[in-house]
Coordinates of C-alpha atoms (C1' of nucleotides) in Angstrom, one line a residue:
Chain A
M1 CA -9.8 -73.2 -37.1
G2 CA -8.0 -70.4 -39.0
R3 CA -9.1 -68.7 -42.2
A4 CA -8.2 -70.3 -45.5
P5 CA -5.2 -68.7 -47.1
C6 CA -5.8 -66.4 -50.0
C7 CA -3.4 -68.4 -52.2
D8 CA -1.3 -71.5 -52.2
K9 CA 1.6 -70.4 -50.0
A10 CA 3.8 -73.2 -51.1
N11 CA 3.7 -72.2 -54.8
V12 CA 4.1 -68.5 -54.6
K13 CA 7.3 -66.6 -54.5
R14 CA 8.0 -64.4 -51.5
G15 CA 10.5 -61.8 -50.5
P16 CA 11.8 -58.9 -52.5
W17 CA 10.5 -58.3 -56.1
S18 CA 12.9 -58.6 -59.0
P19 CA 13.0 -55.9 -61.7
E20 CA 11.5 -58.4 -64.1
E21 CA 8.6 -59.0 -61.9
D22 CA 8.1 -55.3 -61.4
A23 CA 8.2 -54.8 -65.2
K24 CA 5.7 -57.5 -65.8
L25 CA 3.2 -56.3 -63.2
K26 CA 3.6 -52.7 -64.3
A27 CA 3.2 -53.4 -68.0
Y28 CA 0.1 -55.4 -67.4
I29 CA -1.6 -52.9 -65.2
D30 CA -0.6 -50.0 -67.5
H31 CA -2.4 -51.8 -70.3
H32 CA -5.3 -53.6 -68.6
G33 CA -5.7 -52.1 -65.2
T34 CA -6.0 -54.4 -62.3
G35 CA -9.2 -56.0 -63.7
G36 CA -10.7 -55.6 -60.3
N37 CA -9.3 -59.0 -59.2
W38 CA -5.9 -59.0 -57.6
I39 CA -6.2 -62.7 -56.7
A40 CA -6.5 -63.8 -60.4
L41 CA -4.0 -61.2 -61.7
P42 CA -0.7 -63.0 -61.0
Q43 CA -1.9 -66.1 -62.9
K44 CA -2.9 -64.0 -65.9
I45 CA 0.5 -62.6 -66.2
G46 CA 2.5 -65.6 -65.2
L47 CA 3.8 -64.3 -61.9
K48 CA 4.3 -66.7 -59.1
R49 CA 3.1 -64.2 -56.6
C50 CA 0.2 -63.9 -54.2
G51 CA -2.5 -61.5 -55.4
K52 CA -2.2 -59.5 -52.3
S53 CA 1.5 -59.2 -52.7
C54 CA 0.9 -57.8 -56.3
R55 CA -1.6 -55.3 -54.9
L56 CA 0.9 -54.2 -52.3
R57 CA 3.7 -53.9 -54.7
W58 CA 1.7 -51.9 -57.0
L59 CA 0.2 -49.6 -54.4
N60 CA 3.4 -49.0 -52.5
Y61 CA 6.0 -49.0 -55.2
L62 CA 5.0 -49.3 -58.9
R63 CA 2.0 -46.9 -58.9
P64 CA 2.8 -43.7 -60.7
N65 CA 3.7 -40.5 -58.7
I66 CA 4.8 -42.3 -55.7
K67 CA 7.3 -40.3 -53.5
H68 CA 9.8 -42.1 -51.3
G69 CA 11.7 -40.6 -48.4
G70 CA 12.5 -36.9 -48.0
F71 CA 9.5 -36.0 -45.9
T72 CA 9.2 -32.2 -45.5
E73 CA 8.6 -30.3 -42.4
E74 CA 5.1 -29.6 -43.5
E75 CA 4.4 -33.2 -44.1
D76 CA 5.8 -34.0 -40.6
N77 CA 3.3 -31.5 -39.2
I78 CA 0.4 -32.9 -41.1
I79 CA 1.3 -36.5 -40.1
C80 CA 1.6 -35.4 -36.4
S81 CA -1.6 -33.4 -36.4
L82 CA -3.6 -36.2 -38.0
Y83 CA -2.0 -38.7 -35.7
V84 CA -3.2 -36.7 -32.8
S85 CA -6.7 -36.5 -34.0
I86 CA -7.3 -39.9 -35.6
G87 CA -4.5 -42.1 -34.4
S88 CA -2.8 -44.7 -36.6
R89 CA -5.2 -44.6 -39.5
W90 CA -2.4 -44.5 -41.9
S91 CA -4.5 -44.8 -45.0
I92 CA -6.5 -41.8 -44.1
I93 CA -3.3 -39.9 -43.3
A94 CA -1.8 -41.0 -46.5
A95 CA -4.8 -39.7 -48.4
Q96 CA -3.9 -36.2 -47.2
L97 CA -0.4 -36.5 -48.5
P98 CA -0.3 -37.0 -52.3
G99 CA 2.3 -39.4 -53.5
R100 CA 2.7 -40.9 -50.1
T101 CA 1.7 -44.4 -49.2
D102 CA 0.3 -45.6 -45.9
N103 CA 3.1 -48.0 -45.6
D104 CA 5.7 -45.2 -46.1
I105 CA 4.1 -43.0 -43.6
K106 CA 3.7 -45.8 -41.1
N107 CA 7.4 -46.7 -41.4
Y108 CA 8.4 -43.0 -41.3
W109 CA 6.4 -42.5 -38.1
N110 CA 7.7 -45.7 -36.4
T111 CA 11.3 -45.1 -37.3
K112 CA 11.9 -41.4 -37.3
L113 CA 9.1 -39.1 -36.5
K114 CA 8.1 -40.8 -33.2
K115 CA 11.7 -40.6 -32.0
K116 CA 12.1 -37.1 -33.1
L117 CA 9.1 -36.0 -31.2
L118 CA 10.0 -38.0 -28.2
G119 CA 13.4 -36.4 -28.0
K120 CA 11.9 -32.9 -28.3
Q121 CA 9.2 -33.8 -25.8
R122 CA 11.7 -35.0 -23.2
K123 CA 13.7 -31.8 -23.6
E124 CA 10.7 -29.7 -23.1
Q125 CA 9.6 -31.7 -20.1
Q126 CA 13.0 -31.1 -18.5
D127 CA 12.8 -27.4 -19.2
Q128 CA 9.3 -27.2 -17.8
A129 CA 10.3 -29.2 -14.7
R130 CA 13.1 -26.7 -14.2
R131 CA 10.7 -23.8 -14.6
V132 CA 8.1 -25.2 -12.2
S133 CA 10.8 -26.0 -9.7
S134 CA 12.0 -22.5 -9.7
Q135 CA 8.4 -21.2 -9.4
L136 CA 7.8 -23.5 -6.5
K137 CA 10.9 -22.3 -4.6
Q138 CA 9.8 -18.7 -5.0
E139 CA 6.3 -19.6 -3.9
M140 CA 7.6 -21.4 -0.9
K141 CA 9.8 -18.5 0.0
R142 CA 6.8 -16.2 -0.2
E143 CA 4.6 -18.5 1.9
S144 CA 7.4 -18.8 4.4
E145 CA 7.6 -15.0 4.8
N146 CA 3.8 -14.9 5.3
F147 CA 4.0 -17.7 7.8
M148 CA 6.4 -15.7 9.9
M149 CA 3.8 -13.0 10.3
M150 CA 0.9 -15.4 11.0
E151 CA -1.1 -16.4 14.1
P152 CA 0.0 -19.7 15.7
A153 CA -3.3 -21.3 14.6
G154 CA -2.2 -21.2 11.1
V155 CA 0.9 -23.2 11.7
M156 CA -0.3 -26.7 11.3
N157 CA -2.0 -26.1 7.9
H158 CA 0.8 -24.3 6.4
S159 CA 3.5 -26.6 7.7
S160 CA 1.6 -29.5 6.1
L161 CA 1.7 -27.6 2.8
Y162 CA 5.4 -27.2 3.1
N163 CA 5.8 -30.9 3.5
W164 CA 3.4 -31.6 0.6
S165 CA 5.5 -34.2 -0.8
A166 CA 5.2 -36.3 2.3
E167 CA 1.9 -35.3 3.8
L168 CA -0.6 -34.5 1.2
P169 CA -2.9 -37.4 0.4
V170 CA -1.8 -39.4 -2.7
A171 CA -5.0 -38.7 -4.4
V172 CA -5.8 -36.7 -7.5
P173 CA -8.1 -33.7 -7.9
V174 CA -10.6 -34.1 -10.6
L175 CA -11.2 -31.2 -12.8
G176 CA -14.8 -32.2 -13.1
T177 CA -15.5 -31.3 -9.5
A178 CA -13.2 -28.3 -9.4
P179 CA -13.8 -25.4 -11.6
I180 CA -11.9 -25.5 -14.8
Q181 CA -9.1 -23.1 -14.2
Q182 CA -6.2 -21.8 -16.1
G183 CA -5.5 -23.5 -19.3
S184 CA -9.0 -24.5 -20.2
H185 CA -9.6 -21.6 -22.5
D186 CA -6.3 -22.2 -24.2
L187 CA -7.1 -25.8 -24.5
I188 CA -10.3 -24.9 -26.3
K189 CA -8.4 -22.4 -28.4
D190 CA -6.0 -25.1 -29.5
Q191 CA -8.9 -27.4 -30.3
E192 CA -9.9 -24.5 -32.6
S193 CA -6.5 -24.5 -34.2
L194 CA -6.6 -28.2 -34.7
K195 CA -10.0 -27.9 -36.4
N196 CA -8.5 -25.2 -38.6
L197 CA -5.7 -27.5 -39.6
L198 CA -8.1 -30.3 -40.3
V199 CA -10.2 -27.9 -42.4
K200 CA -7.1 -27.1 -44.3
L201 CA -6.5 -30.8 -44.8
G202 CA -10.0 -31.2 -46.2
G203 CA -12.1 -31.9 -43.1
R204 CA -15.3 -30.1 -42.6
F205 CA -16.2 -28.3 -39.4
S206 CA -18.9 -25.9 -40.6
D207 CA -22.1 -25.3 -38.9
D208 CA -24.2 -27.0 -41.5
H209 CA -22.9 -30.5 -40.8
I210 CA -24.7 -31.2 -37.7
Q211 CA -26.3 -34.2 -39.3
S212 CA -23.1 -35.7 -40.4
Y213 CA -21.8 -35.2 -36.9
T214 CA -24.6 -37.3 -35.6
N215 CA -24.4 -39.8 -38.4
A216 CA -20.7 -40.2 -38.0
A217 CA -21.0 -41.0 -34.4
S218 CA -23.8 -43.4 -34.8
T219 CA -22.4 -45.3 -37.7
N220 CA -19.0 -46.0 -36.3
L221 CA -17.3 -43.3 -38.4
Q222 CA -14.5 -44.3 -40.6
Y223 CA -13.3 -40.9 -41.6
P224 CA -13.1 -38.7 -38.7
C225 CA -11.8 -35.8 -40.7
D226 CA -15.3 -35.3 -41.9
I227 CA -16.7 -34.8 -38.5
S228 CA -18.4 -31.5 -38.0
F229 CA -18.8 -29.6 -34.8
P230 CA -21.9 -27.5 -34.4
Q231 CA -20.2 -24.3 -33.5
D232 CA -22.4 -23.3 -30.7
Q233 CA -21.8 -26.6 -28.9
D234 CA -18.4 -27.8 -29.8
H235 CA -16.7 -25.9 -27.0
Q236 CA -19.3 -27.2 -24.6
L237 CA -18.7 -30.7 -25.7
Y238 CA -15.1 -30.2 -25.1
V239 CA -15.7 -28.9 -21.7
N240 CA -18.0 -31.8 -21.1
L241 CA -15.3 -34.1 -22.0
L242 CA -13.0 -32.4 -19.5
N243 CA -15.6 -32.5 -16.8
S244 CA -16.8 -36.0 -17.3
G245 CA -13.5 -37.7 -16.9
G246 CA -13.8 -39.3 -20.3
E247 CA -17.1 -41.0 -19.5
V248 CA -18.8 -39.1 -22.3
V249 CA -17.0 -41.2 -24.8
N250 CA -19.7 -42.7 -26.9
A251 CA -22.2 -41.4 -24.5
T252 CA -25.2 -39.6 -25.7
N253 CA -25.6 -36.0 -24.6
N254 CA -29.1 -36.0 -23.4
S255 CA -29.9 -32.5 -24.3
T256 CA -28.7 -32.6 -27.8
G257 CA -28.7 -36.2 -28.8
Y258 CA -25.1 -35.9 -30.0
Q259 CA -22.5 -38.4 -29.4
L260 CA -18.9 -37.6 -29.1
P261 CA -17.4 -38.6 -32.4
N262 CA -14.2 -40.6 -32.9
I263 CA -12.2 -37.5 -33.3
Y264 CA -12.4 -37.0 -29.6
Q265 CA -11.4 -40.6 -29.1
G266 CA -8.3 -39.5 -30.9
F267 CA -7.7 -37.2 -28.0
E268 CA -8.5 -39.7 -25.4
N269 CA -6.0 -42.0 -27.0
F270 CA -3.6 -39.2 -27.4
P271 CA -0.1 -40.2 -26.4
N272 CA 0.6 -37.3 -24.1
E273 CA 4.4 -37.4 -24.5
Y274 CA 3.9 -35.8 -27.9
S275 CA 1.5 -33.3 -26.6
S276 CA 3.7 -30.3 -26.6
E277 CA 4.9 -30.8 -30.1
L278 CA 1.6 -31.4 -31.7
V279 CA -0.7 -28.7 -33.0
G280 CA 1.1 -26.2 -30.9
M281 CA -0.2 -27.4 -27.6
N282 CA 2.0 -27.1 -24.7
P283 CA 2.1 -29.7 -21.9
Q284 CA 0.1 -27.7 -19.5
E285 CA -2.7 -27.3 -21.9
L286 CA -2.8 -31.0 -22.2
N287 CA -2.6 -31.8 -18.6
G288 CA -6.2 -32.7 -18.7
F289 CA -5.3 -35.7 -20.7
E290 CA -2.7 -37.0 -18.5
F291 CA -3.3 -40.6 -17.5
D292 CA -1.7 -43.3 -15.5
G293 CA -0.5 -46.4 -17.2
C294 CA -2.7 -48.6 -15.0
Y295 CA -5.7 -47.7 -17.0
G296 CA -5.4 -50.2 -19.8
M297 CA -7.3 -51.9 -22.4
E298 CA -10.0 -53.0 -20.0
S299 CA -10.9 -49.4 -19.3
I300 CA -11.3 -48.7 -23.0
E301 CA -13.5 -51.7 -23.5
M302 CA -15.6 -50.5 -20.6
V303 CA -15.9 -47.0 -22.0
N304 CA -16.8 -48.3 -25.4
G305 CA -19.4 -50.5 -24.0
G306 CA -17.3 -53.4 -23.2
S307 CA -18.3 -55.6 -26.1
T308 CA -16.8 -54.0 -29.1
G309 CA -13.7 -56.0 -29.6
T310 CA -13.1 -53.8 -32.6
S311 CA -9.9 -52.8 -34.2
S312 CA -10.1 -49.5 -32.5
T313 CA -9.8 -51.2 -29.1
T314 CA -6.8 -53.1 -30.3
E315 CA -5.3 -50.1 -31.7
S316 CA -5.8 -48.0 -28.6
A317 CA -4.2 -50.7 -26.5
N318 CA -1.2 -50.6 -28.7
W319 CA -0.8 -46.9 -28.1
G320 CA -0.3 -47.8 -24.5
E321 CA 3.0 -49.2 -25.4
M322 CA 4.2 -45.8 -26.2
S323 CA 2.6 -43.9 -23.5
S324 CA -0.1 -43.6 -20.9
L325 CA -3.6 -44.0 -22.2
V326 CA -6.1 -41.3 -21.7
Y327 CA -9.3 -42.8 -20.7
S328 CA -10.2 -41.6 -17.3
S329 CA -10.8 -38.4 -15.7
P330 CA -8.7 -35.5 -16.8
L331 CA -6.5 -35.7 -13.8
L332 CA -3.8 -33.5 -12.4
S333 CA -0.7 -35.3 -11.4
D334 CA 0.0 -35.4 -7.7
Y335 CA 2.7 -32.9 -8.2
E336 CA 0.3 -30.5 -9.9
A337 CA -2.4 -31.1 -7.3
N338 CA 0.0 -30.2 -4.6
Q339 CA 1.0 -27.2 -6.6
Q340 CA -2.6 -26.1 -6.8
A341 CA -2.9 -26.6 -3.1
I342 CA 0.1 -24.4 -2.5
M343 CA -0.9 -21.8 -5.0
H344 CA -4.6 -21.6 -3.8
P345 CA -4.5 -22.6 -0.1
H346 CA -7.9 -21.2 0.6
Q347 CA -9.6 -22.7 -2.4
D348 CA -11.3 -26.1 -2.2
I349 CA -9.7 -28.6 -4.5
A350 CA -11.7 -31.7 -4.8
F351 CA -9.6 -34.7 -4.2
E352 CA -11.0 -37.9 -5.3
E353 CA -9.7 -41.4 -5.7
P354 CA -8.8 -42.2 -9.3
R355 CA -11.6 -43.8 -11.2
F356 CA -10.9 -47.2 -12.7
F357 CA -13.0 -48.3 -15.5
G358 CA -13.4 -52.0 -15.6
L359 CA -10.7 -52.7 -13.1
Q360 CA -12.7 -52.5 -9.9
Chain B
dA1 C1' 39.1 -54.7 -39.0
dA2 C1' 35.5 -57.2 -37.0
dA3 C1' 31.5 -57.7 -34.3
dA4 C1' 27.5 -55.8 -32.3
dA5 C1' 23.9 -52.7 -32.3
dC6 C1' 21.0 -49.9 -34.6
dA7 C1' 18.1 -48.0 -38.4
dC8 C1' 15.4 -48.4 -42.2
dC9 C1' 11.9 -50.2 -45.1
dA10 C1' 9.8 -53.7 -48.2
dA11 C1' 7.0 -57.3 -47.5
dC12 C1' 4.2 -60.4 -45.0
dC13 C1' 0.4 -61.8 -41.8
dG14 C1' -3.9 -61.9 -40.0
dC15 C1' -8.0 -59.5 -39.0
dC16 C1' -12.0 -56.8 -40.4
dT17 C1' -14.9 -54.9 -43.9
dT18 C1' -17.0 -54.8 -48.3
dT19 C1' -19.0 -57.0 -52.1
dG20 C1' -21.2 -60.5 -54.8
dT21 C1' -24.1 -64.5 -55.1
Chain C
dC1 C1' -30.2 -63.3 -44.7
dA2 C1' -26.1 -66.2 -44.9
dC3 C1' -22.0 -67.3 -46.7
dA4 C1' -17.7 -66.9 -49.3
dA5 C1' -14.3 -64.4 -51.7
dA6 C1' -11.7 -60.4 -52.3
dG7 C1' -10.2 -56.0 -50.8
dG8 C1' -8.2 -53.1 -47.4
dC9 C1' -5.8 -52.0 -43.4
dG10 C1' -2.6 -51.8 -39.5
dG11 C1' 0.9 -54.3 -36.9
dT12 C1' 4.9 -56.9 -37.3
dT13 C1' 8.9 -59.2 -39.2
dG14 C1' 13.2 -60.0 -41.4
dG15 C1' 16.7 -58.7 -44.6
dT16 C1' 20.1 -55.3 -45.5
dG17 C1' 22.8 -51.2 -45.0
dT18 C1' 25.0 -48.1 -41.6
dT19 C1' 27.0 -46.7 -37.4
dT20 C1' 29.2 -47.6 -33.1
dT21 C1' 32.1 -50.1 -30.1

DNA sequence: AAAAACACCAACCGCCTTTGT
DNA sequence: CACAAAGGCGGTTGGTGTTTT
C-alpha cells in the first residue's frame, strides 16, 4: 500500500506555471510569508496547485535573488569539489552558492558539468596512456640491454616480465600489503588542499573539533562540510583508509574511537573518471581509489553494515551508473601492477585476489 | 525544408526526515 | 512512544528549443 498523496491530484493544476499564478503566489508570500504551511497555502490564495508545487516554484524561481544560468568557473570548481567530497547532496552544495538552487545545480551538473569533465578526463587519460606507453618502451629497452649482459639463470624471470601482458597473473596487488609508495604523500597533500577548499567554503577542519568529528560519525552526519579532522591523526586515518581496502568505512578505529566520517565516504564513492579534474588531483594520485565495476551496491551495503537501506546506499548505487564504485581495496590496475613488477623486479609486490564484499 | 537527435530545465514523484499531537 | 502530517531532498520525466543529418 502506497503513501497517501499530499493533495487531491485530480483537482490540482500541473505543468508550467502561468505569470498570473506566479504573481499570486509571490504577492501572497511577500505580504504574509509562507505561513509555515505549504499544503494549506494554495487554498488560501485560490491557486489550484499542490502545496509542494507552490513550495518548489517559490524556492526555485520566485524567491528573491535567484540566479539562473551563467555559472562561473569558480562556481564550477566549487560544485566539483563538493561533489567529490559529499556526492550529490545538492542542497548542501547549493547552500555554498548564494542565489543558486539545488535544482539548478543538479540540472547544471547533469547536463553540462558532468560532460565537460568527462571530456577533459578522457583527453587526459589518453595523454597519460601515451606517456606511460612511452615510459614502458624505454624501460623495456633498458631491461633488454641488461638482459643481454645477464647470466642464463636470469633468463626465465625476465622473459616472463617482458611478456607481462600474457603471463603475469591476473591478480591485483593490494596497497595494504605493499608499502605505500610513490603518490601517497601527494595524495595526502591533496587531501589537505581539499580540506583547505572546504574551509574556504565554510567547513571546519580545526584541531578543536574532535568532538564534532566523533559526533558526526556517530549520528549519521548530514552536513559533512562540518567534519573536523584532528590534525595529528587525519593523515593517519587517510593512510588507514588506503591500507584497509575501504574496510574502515564506518569502522571504529580501536585506538582512537573515531569513526571515519561521511566525508571519506565521498571519496569511496568518488567517480574516478573525474579524478584528475577535481581538486587538482591527477589520475595517478587517485589510483588508490580505482575500482572495478563488479563491486556494486551489495558491497556498499556490506560495508555499511548491510542493513541500512538508507538514501546514501541508493545514492551510491546510482553513482555506479557513471563510473566504477570505490568500495574495495585501493587496487592497482593489472596494467599498473605489471608496471610495478617491471619497475621494481626485485621488490615483493603482494598479489592478492580482489576482495568482494557481499558477493562471495 | 523536414525529421531526428540532442540539450536544457521546470516540474513532478516518491522516499526519508522532522515536527506536532 | 506511536502515529500522522508536512517539509525537504534527490532522481527522473516530459515539454520545448536547438542543432544536426
